[in-house]
Short mmCIF file of C-alpha atoms and ligand atoms in Angstrom, two decimals:
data_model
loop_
_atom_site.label_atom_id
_atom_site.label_comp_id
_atom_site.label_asym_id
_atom_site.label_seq_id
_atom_site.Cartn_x
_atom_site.Cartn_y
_atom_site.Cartn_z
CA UNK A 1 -164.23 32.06 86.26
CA UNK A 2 -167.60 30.63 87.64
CA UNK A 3 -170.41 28.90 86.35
CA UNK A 4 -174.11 29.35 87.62
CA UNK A 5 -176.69 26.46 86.68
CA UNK A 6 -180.05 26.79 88.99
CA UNK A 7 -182.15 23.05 88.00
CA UNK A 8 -186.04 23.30 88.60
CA UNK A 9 -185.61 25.92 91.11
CA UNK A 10 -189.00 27.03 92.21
CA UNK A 11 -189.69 29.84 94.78
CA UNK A 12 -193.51 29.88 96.49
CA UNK A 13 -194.38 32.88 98.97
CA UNK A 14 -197.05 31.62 101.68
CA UNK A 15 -199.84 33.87 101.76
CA UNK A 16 -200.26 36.23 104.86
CA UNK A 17 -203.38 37.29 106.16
CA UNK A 18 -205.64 35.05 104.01
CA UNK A 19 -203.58 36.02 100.64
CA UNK A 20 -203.30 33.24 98.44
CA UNK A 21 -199.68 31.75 98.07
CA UNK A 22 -197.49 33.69 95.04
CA UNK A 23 -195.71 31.60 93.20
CA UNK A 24 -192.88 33.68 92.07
CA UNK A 25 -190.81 31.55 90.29
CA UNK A 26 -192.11 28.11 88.69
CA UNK A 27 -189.50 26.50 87.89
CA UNK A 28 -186.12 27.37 86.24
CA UNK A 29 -183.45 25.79 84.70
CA UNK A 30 -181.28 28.10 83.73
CA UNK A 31 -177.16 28.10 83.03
CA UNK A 32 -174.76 30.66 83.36
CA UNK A 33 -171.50 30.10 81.45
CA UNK A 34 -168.46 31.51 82.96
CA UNK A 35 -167.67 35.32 82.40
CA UNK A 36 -170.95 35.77 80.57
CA UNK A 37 -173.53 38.58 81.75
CA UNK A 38 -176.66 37.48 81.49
CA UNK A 39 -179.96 39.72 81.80
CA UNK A 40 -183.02 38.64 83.80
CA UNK A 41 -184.96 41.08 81.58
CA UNK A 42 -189.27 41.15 82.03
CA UNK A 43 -192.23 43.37 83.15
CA UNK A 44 -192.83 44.18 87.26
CA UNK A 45 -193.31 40.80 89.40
CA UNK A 46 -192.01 38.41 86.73
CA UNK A 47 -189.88 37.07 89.68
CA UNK A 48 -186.38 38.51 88.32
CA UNK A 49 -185.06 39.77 92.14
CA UNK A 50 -186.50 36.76 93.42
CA UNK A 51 -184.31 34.63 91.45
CA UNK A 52 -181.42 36.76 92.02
CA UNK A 53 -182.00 36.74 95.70
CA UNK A 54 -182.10 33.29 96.33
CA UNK A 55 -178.49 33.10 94.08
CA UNK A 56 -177.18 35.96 96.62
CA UNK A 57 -178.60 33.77 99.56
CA UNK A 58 -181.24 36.21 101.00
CA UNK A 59 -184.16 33.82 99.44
CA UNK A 60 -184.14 30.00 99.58
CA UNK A 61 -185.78 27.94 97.39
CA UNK A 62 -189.18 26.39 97.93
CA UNK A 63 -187.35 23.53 95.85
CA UNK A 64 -184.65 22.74 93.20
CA UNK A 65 -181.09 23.23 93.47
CA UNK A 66 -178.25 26.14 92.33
CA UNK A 67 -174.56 26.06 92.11
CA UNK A 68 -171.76 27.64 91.31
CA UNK A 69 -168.57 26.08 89.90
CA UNK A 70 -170.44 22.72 90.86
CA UNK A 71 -170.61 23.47 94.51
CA UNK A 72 -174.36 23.34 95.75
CA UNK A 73 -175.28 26.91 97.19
CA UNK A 74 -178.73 26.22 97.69
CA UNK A 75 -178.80 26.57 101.50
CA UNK A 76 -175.37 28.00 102.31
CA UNK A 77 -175.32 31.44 104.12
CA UNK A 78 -175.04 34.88 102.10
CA UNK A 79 -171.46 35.56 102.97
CA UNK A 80 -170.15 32.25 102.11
CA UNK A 81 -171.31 31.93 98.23
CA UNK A 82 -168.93 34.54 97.06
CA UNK A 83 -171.44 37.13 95.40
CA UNK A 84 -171.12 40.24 95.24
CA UNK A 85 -173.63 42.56 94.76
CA UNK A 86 -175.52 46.08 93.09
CA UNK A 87 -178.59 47.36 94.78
CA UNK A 88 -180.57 49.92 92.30
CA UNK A 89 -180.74 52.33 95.74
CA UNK A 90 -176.76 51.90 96.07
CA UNK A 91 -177.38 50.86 99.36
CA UNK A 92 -173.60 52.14 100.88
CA UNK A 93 -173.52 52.72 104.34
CA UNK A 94 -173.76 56.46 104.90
CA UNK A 95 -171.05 56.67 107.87
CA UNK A 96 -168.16 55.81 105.83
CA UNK A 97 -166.30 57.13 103.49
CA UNK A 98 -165.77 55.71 99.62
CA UNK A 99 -162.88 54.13 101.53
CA UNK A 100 -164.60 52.24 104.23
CA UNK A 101 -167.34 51.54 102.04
CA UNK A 102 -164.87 49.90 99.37
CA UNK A 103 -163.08 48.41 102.19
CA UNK A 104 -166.00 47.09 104.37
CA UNK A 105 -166.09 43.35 102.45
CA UNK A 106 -162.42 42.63 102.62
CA UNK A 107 -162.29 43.14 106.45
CA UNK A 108 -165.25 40.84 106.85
CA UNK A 109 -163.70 38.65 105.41
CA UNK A 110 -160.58 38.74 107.55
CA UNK A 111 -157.70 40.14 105.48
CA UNK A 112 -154.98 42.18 106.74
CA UNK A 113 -154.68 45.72 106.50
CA UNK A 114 -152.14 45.64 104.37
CA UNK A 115 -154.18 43.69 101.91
CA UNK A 116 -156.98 46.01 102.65
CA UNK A 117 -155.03 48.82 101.71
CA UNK A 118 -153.65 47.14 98.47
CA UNK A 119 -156.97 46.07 97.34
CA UNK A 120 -159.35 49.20 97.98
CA UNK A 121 -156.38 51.03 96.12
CA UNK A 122 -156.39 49.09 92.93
CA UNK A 123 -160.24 49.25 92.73
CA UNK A 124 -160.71 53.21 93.57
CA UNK A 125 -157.71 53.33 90.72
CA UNK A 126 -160.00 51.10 88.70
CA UNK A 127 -162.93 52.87 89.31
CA UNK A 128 -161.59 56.71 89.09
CA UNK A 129 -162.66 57.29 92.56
CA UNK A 130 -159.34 58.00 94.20
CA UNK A 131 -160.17 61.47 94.37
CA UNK A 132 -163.50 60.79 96.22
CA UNK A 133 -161.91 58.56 98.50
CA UNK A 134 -162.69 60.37 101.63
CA UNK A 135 -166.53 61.62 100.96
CA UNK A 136 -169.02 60.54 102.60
CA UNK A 137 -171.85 58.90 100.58
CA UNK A 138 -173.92 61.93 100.64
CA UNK A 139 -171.30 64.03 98.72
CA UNK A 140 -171.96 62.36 95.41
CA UNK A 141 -174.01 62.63 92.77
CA UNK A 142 -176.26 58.99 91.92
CA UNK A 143 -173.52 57.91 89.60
CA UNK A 144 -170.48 58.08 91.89
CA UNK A 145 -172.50 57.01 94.02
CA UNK A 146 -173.20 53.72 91.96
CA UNK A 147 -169.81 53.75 90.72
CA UNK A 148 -168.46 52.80 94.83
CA UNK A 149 -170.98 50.31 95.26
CA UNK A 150 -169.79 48.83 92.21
CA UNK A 151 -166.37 49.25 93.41
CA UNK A 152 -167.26 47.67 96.73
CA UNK A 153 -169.13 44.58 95.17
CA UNK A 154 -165.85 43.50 93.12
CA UNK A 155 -163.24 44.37 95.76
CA UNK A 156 -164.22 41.16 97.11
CA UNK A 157 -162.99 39.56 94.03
CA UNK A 158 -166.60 37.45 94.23
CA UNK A 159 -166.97 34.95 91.87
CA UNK A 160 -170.07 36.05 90.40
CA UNK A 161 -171.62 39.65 90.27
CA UNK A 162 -175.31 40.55 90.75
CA UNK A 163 -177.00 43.26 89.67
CA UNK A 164 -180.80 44.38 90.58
CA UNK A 165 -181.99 47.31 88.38
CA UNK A 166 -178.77 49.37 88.94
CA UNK A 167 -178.80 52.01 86.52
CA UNK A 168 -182.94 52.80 87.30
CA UNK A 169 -182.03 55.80 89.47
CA UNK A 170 -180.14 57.71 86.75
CA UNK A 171 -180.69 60.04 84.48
CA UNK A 172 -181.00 58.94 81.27
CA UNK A 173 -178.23 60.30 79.81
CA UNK A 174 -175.66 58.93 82.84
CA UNK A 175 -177.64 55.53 82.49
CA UNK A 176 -175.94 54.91 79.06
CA UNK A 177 -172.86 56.10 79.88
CA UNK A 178 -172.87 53.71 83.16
CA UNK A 179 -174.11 50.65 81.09
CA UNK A 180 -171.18 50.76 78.55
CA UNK A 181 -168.84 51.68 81.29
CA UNK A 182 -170.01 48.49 83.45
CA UNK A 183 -170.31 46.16 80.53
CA UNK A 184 -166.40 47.18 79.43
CA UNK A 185 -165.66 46.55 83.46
CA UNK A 186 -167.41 43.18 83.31
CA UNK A 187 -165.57 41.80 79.95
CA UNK A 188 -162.33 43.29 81.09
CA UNK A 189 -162.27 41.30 84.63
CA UNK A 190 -164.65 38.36 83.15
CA UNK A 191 -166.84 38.34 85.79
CA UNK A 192 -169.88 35.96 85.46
CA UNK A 193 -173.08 37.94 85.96
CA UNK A 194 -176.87 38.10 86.47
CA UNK A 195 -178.02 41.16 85.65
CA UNK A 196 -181.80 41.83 86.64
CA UNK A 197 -183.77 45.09 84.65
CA UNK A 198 -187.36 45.92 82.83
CA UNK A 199 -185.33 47.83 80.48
CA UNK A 200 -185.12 45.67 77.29
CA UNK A 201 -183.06 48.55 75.62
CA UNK A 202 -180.79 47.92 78.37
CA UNK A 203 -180.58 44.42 78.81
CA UNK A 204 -179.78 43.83 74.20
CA UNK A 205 -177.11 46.48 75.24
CA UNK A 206 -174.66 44.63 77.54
CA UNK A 207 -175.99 40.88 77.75
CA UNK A 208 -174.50 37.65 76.27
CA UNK A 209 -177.95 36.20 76.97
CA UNK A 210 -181.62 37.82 77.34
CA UNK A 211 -183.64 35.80 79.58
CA UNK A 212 -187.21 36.96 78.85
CA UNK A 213 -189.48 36.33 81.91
CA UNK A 214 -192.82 36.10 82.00
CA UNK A 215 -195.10 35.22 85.26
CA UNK A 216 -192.40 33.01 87.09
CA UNK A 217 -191.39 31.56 83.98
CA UNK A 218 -188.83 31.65 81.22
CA UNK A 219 -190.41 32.94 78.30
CA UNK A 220 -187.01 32.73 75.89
CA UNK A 221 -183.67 32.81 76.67
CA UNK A 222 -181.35 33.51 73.16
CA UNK A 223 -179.07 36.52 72.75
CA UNK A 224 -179.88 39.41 72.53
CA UNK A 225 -180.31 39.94 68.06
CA UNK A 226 -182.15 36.37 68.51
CA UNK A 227 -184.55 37.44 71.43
CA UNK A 228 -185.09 40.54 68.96
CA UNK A 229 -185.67 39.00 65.43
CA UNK A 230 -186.63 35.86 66.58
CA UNK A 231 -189.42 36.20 69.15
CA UNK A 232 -191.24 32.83 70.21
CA UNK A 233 -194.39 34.25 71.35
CA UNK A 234 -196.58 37.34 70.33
CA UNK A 235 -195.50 38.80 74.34
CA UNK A 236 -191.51 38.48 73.70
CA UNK A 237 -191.96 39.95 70.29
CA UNK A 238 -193.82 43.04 72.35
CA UNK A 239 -191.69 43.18 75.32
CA UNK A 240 -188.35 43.62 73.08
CA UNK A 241 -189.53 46.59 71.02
CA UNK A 242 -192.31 47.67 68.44
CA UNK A 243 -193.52 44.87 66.59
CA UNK A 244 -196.28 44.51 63.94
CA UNK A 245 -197.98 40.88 63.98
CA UNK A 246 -199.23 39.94 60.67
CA UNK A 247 -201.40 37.74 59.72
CA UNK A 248 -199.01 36.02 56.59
CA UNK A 249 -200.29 33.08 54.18
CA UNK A 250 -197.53 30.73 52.50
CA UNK A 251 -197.63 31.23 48.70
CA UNK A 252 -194.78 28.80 48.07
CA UNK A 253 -192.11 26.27 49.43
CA UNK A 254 -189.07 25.77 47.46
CA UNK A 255 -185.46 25.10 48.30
CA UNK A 256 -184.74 28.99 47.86
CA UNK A 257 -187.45 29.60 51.15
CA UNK A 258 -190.91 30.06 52.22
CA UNK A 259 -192.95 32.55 49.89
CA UNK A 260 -195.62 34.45 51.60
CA UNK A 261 -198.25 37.01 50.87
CA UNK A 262 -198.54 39.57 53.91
CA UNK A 263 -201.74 41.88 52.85
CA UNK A 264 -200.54 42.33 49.10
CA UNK A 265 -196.84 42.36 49.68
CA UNK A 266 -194.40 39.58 49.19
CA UNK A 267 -191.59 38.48 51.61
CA UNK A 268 -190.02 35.51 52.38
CA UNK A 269 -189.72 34.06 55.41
CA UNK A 270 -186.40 34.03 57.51
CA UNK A 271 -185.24 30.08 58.03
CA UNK A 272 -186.89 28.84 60.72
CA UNK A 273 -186.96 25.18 60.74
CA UNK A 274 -190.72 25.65 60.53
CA UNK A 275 -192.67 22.84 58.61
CA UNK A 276 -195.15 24.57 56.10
CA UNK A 277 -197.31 24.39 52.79
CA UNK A 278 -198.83 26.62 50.37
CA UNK A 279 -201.99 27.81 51.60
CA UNK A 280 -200.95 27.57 55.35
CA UNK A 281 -201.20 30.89 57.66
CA UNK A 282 -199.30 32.22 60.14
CA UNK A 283 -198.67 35.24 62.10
CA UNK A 284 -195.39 36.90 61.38
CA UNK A 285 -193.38 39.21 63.09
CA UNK A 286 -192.04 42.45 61.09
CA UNK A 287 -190.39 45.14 62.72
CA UNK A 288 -190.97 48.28 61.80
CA UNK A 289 -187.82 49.13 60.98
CA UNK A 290 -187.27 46.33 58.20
CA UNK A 291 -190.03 47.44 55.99
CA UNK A 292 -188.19 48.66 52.58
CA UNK A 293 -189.85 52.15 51.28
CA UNK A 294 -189.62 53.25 47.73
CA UNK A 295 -187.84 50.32 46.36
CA UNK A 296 -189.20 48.10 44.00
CA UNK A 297 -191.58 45.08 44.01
CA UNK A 298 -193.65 48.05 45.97
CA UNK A 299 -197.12 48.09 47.34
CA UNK A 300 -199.03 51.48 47.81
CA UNK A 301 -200.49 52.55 51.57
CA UNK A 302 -201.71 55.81 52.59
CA UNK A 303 -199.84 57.02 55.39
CA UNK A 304 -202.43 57.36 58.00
CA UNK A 305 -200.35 59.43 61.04
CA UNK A 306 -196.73 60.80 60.68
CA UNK A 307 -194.81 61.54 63.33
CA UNK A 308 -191.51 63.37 63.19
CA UNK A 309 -188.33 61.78 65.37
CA UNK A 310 -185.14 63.91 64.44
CA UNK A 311 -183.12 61.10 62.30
CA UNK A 312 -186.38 59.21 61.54
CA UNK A 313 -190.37 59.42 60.62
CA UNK A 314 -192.39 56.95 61.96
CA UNK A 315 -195.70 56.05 59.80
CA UNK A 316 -198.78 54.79 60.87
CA UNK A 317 -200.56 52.46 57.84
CA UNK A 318 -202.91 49.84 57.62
CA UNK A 319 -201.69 46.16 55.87
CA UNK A 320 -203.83 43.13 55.88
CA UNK A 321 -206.45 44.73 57.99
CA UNK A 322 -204.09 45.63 60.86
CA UNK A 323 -202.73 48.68 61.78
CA UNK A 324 -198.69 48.99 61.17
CA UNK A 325 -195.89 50.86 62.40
CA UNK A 326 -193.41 51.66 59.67
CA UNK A 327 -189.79 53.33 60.26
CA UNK A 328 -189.16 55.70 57.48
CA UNK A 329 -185.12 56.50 57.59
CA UNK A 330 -185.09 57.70 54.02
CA UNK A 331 -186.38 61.21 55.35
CA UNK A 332 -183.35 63.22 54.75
CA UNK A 333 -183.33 62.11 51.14
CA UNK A 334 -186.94 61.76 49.72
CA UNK A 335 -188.95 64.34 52.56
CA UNK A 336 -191.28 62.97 55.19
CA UNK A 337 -194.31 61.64 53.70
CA UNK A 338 -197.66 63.67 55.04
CA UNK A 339 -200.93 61.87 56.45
CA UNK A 340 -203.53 60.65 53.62
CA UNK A 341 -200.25 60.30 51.10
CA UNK A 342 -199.26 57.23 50.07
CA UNK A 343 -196.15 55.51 49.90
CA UNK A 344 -194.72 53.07 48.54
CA UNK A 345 -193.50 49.92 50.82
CA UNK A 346 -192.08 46.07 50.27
CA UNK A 347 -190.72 43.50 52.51
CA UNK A 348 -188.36 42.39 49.35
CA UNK A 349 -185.10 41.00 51.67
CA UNK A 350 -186.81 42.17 54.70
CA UNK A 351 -186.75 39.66 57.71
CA UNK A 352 -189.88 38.49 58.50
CA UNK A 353 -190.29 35.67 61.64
CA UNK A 354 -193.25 33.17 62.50
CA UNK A 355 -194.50 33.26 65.49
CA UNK A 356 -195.37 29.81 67.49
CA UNK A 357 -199.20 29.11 67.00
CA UNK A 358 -201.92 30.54 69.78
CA UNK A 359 -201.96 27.70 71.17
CA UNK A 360 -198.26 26.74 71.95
CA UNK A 361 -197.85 30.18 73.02
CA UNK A 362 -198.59 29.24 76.34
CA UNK A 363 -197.90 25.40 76.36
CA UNK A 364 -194.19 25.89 78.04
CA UNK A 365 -195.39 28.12 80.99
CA UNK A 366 -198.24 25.80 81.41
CA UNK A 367 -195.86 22.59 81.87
CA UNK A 368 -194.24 23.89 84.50
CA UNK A 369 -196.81 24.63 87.19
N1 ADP B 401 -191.14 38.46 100.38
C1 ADP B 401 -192.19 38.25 99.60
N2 ADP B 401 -193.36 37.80 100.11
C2 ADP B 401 -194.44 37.56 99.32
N3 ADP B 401 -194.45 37.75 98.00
C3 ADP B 401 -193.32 38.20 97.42
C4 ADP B 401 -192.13 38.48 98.19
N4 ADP B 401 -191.17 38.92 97.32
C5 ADP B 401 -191.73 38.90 96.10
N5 ADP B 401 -193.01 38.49 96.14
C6 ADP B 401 -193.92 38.31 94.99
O1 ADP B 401 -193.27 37.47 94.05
C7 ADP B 401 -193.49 37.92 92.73
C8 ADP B 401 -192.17 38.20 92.05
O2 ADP B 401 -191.57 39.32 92.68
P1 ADP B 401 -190.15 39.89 92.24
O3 ADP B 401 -189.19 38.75 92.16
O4 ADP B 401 -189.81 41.00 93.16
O5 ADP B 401 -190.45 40.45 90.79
P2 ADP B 401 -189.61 41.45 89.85
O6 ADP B 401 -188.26 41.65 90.45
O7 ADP B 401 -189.58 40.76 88.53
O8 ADP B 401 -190.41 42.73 89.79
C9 ADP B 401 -194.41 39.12 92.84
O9 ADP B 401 -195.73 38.69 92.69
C10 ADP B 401 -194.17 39.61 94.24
O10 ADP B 401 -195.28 40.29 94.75
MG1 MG B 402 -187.34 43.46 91.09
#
């Protein structure tokens, strides 16, 4: 069991050839409690690999410290941090088998062959791959493939597991089935984990913690239902699925809960610690999944687009001015409403979050330059 705490780590790249300078990581604090996964999760060059490089060793810091169990890491070699691993190009060498591939770690690091032996047996057991045992790399598909350099990060029993965009290379279908499969892997040997991917899907799917990064910077880090429902900024709210932002006024503060008034329909406002009066506005968060349709305390909208999904309709409408996306899941009971009818929608127990004002929305980031 190992935990990971990097403390105002920041990672500058000089410019080359005239470039300016990037600064790819600003600086992050940022703990990893032992046998957690946690997801480096955010849009192309938002410094995710970066910061899992420099835990793996290949990247030292411009400044700011990281360790693991305690010990300071910060400038000791690759080999000696005890890390192990997952490329999203599998990156196994293609002249040995499954075997040597699985094997490769434990003789670098000096065990005997009987240990070898022992070891690269329990994980190809653990791994189903005993039957592939003696293919080369090119006689797999992508997924056995990933599955052995899985199977070769952990042989070395490492103390804490990385992962860069593993799963990007699959097929969808095979991605899901390897993301459940490495999640129950992770839990079941508790390994602590940094898990880097774009895919937000992916990263509420297997993660303790979301880290949500924006431009160097750590835009939230919560779990995964609080990255989702509770969004600081308008960007995490966008980045972790379809969101409408509304504008919402406050109708009334009582001990029940905030009242508002979102474009003619009334909701209350999920507990936020947020200070408010009557009269104040705010822009809210509602997904579009949480809107209620055809129950009571109802507003009318015309549907403006309708778009067909299989176990779901999604609706297009217009409330307070601003176009909406509204899940309709009621399909197989009450039909699939056409465009120009109108339907009947409430946000009567729906959740409904406040969003940090314009202006704080970038304060945090801007600290930390
Ligand atoms: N070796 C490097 N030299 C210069 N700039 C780099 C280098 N590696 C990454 N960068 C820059 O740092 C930023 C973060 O990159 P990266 O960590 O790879 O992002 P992500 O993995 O989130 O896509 C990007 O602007 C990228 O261009
Ligand atoms: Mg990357």
């Amino acid at each position: 069991m190992s935990r990971v705490v990097f403390t105002a780590v920041q990672k500058r790249f000089a410019g080359v050839g005239g470039r300016p300078a990037t600064l790819a990581v600003r600086s992050l604090d940022l703990e990893i409690e032992s046998g957690t996964l946690v997801t480096l999760l955010g849009p192309s060059g938002c410094g995710k690999t970066t910061i899992l490089r420099m835990l793996a060793g290949f990247e030292e810091p411009t400044s700011g410290t990281i360790t693991i169990d305690g010990q300071d890491v910060t400038r000791l070699p690759a080999n000696a941090r005890g890390t192990g691993m997952v490329f999203q190009s599998y990156a196994l060498f293609p002249h040995m088998t499954v075997r040597q591939n699985v094997a490769y770690g434990l003789i670098a690091a000096g065990r005997s062959t009987r240990e070898v032996a022992r070891k690269v047996d329990e994980v190809l057991a653990l791994m189903q791959l005993g039957a592939l045992a003696e293919r080369a790399p090119e006689q797999l598909s992508g997924g056995q493939q990933q599955r052995v350099a899985l199977a070769r990060a952990i042989a070395i029993e490492p103390r804490v597991l990385l992962f860069d965009e593993p799963l990007s290379n699959l097929d969808a279908q095979l991605r899901e089935r390897m993301r459940d499969e490495l999640r129950a892997l992770q839990q079941r040997l508790g390994i602590t984990s940094l898990y880097v991917t774009h895919d937000q899907t992916e990263a509420m799917a297997i993660s303790d913690r979301v880290v949500l990064m924006r431009d160097g910077a750590v835009e939230q880090h919560d779990t995964p239902n609080a990255v989702y429902t509770q969004p600081r900024t308008a960007f995490a709210a966008e980045f972790m699925g379809k969101a409408n932002l509304l504008p919402a006024c406050v109708t009334a503060v009582t001990e029940a809960g905030v009242d508002l008034d979102i474009g003619g329909l009334s909701a209350r406002l999920s507990p936020s610690g947020r200070r408010l009066v009557p009269g104040d506005v705010l822009d809210c968060v509602v997904r579009p999944e949480h809107f209620v349709l055809g129950g009571p305390k109802s507003r009318e909208v015309t549907v403006l687009r309708a778009i067909y999904q299989g176990g779901h309709a999604i609706y297009a409408v217009e409330i307070a001015g601003r176009s909406c996306t509204v899940v309709d899941a009621g399909i197989h009971q009450r039909g699939i409403a056409e465009a120009g009818q109108r339907i009947a929608i409430s946000l009567a127990g729906a959740p409904v979050w406040p969003l940090l004002p314009a202006g704080q929305q970038e304060s945090r980031r801007d600290d930390s330059k």
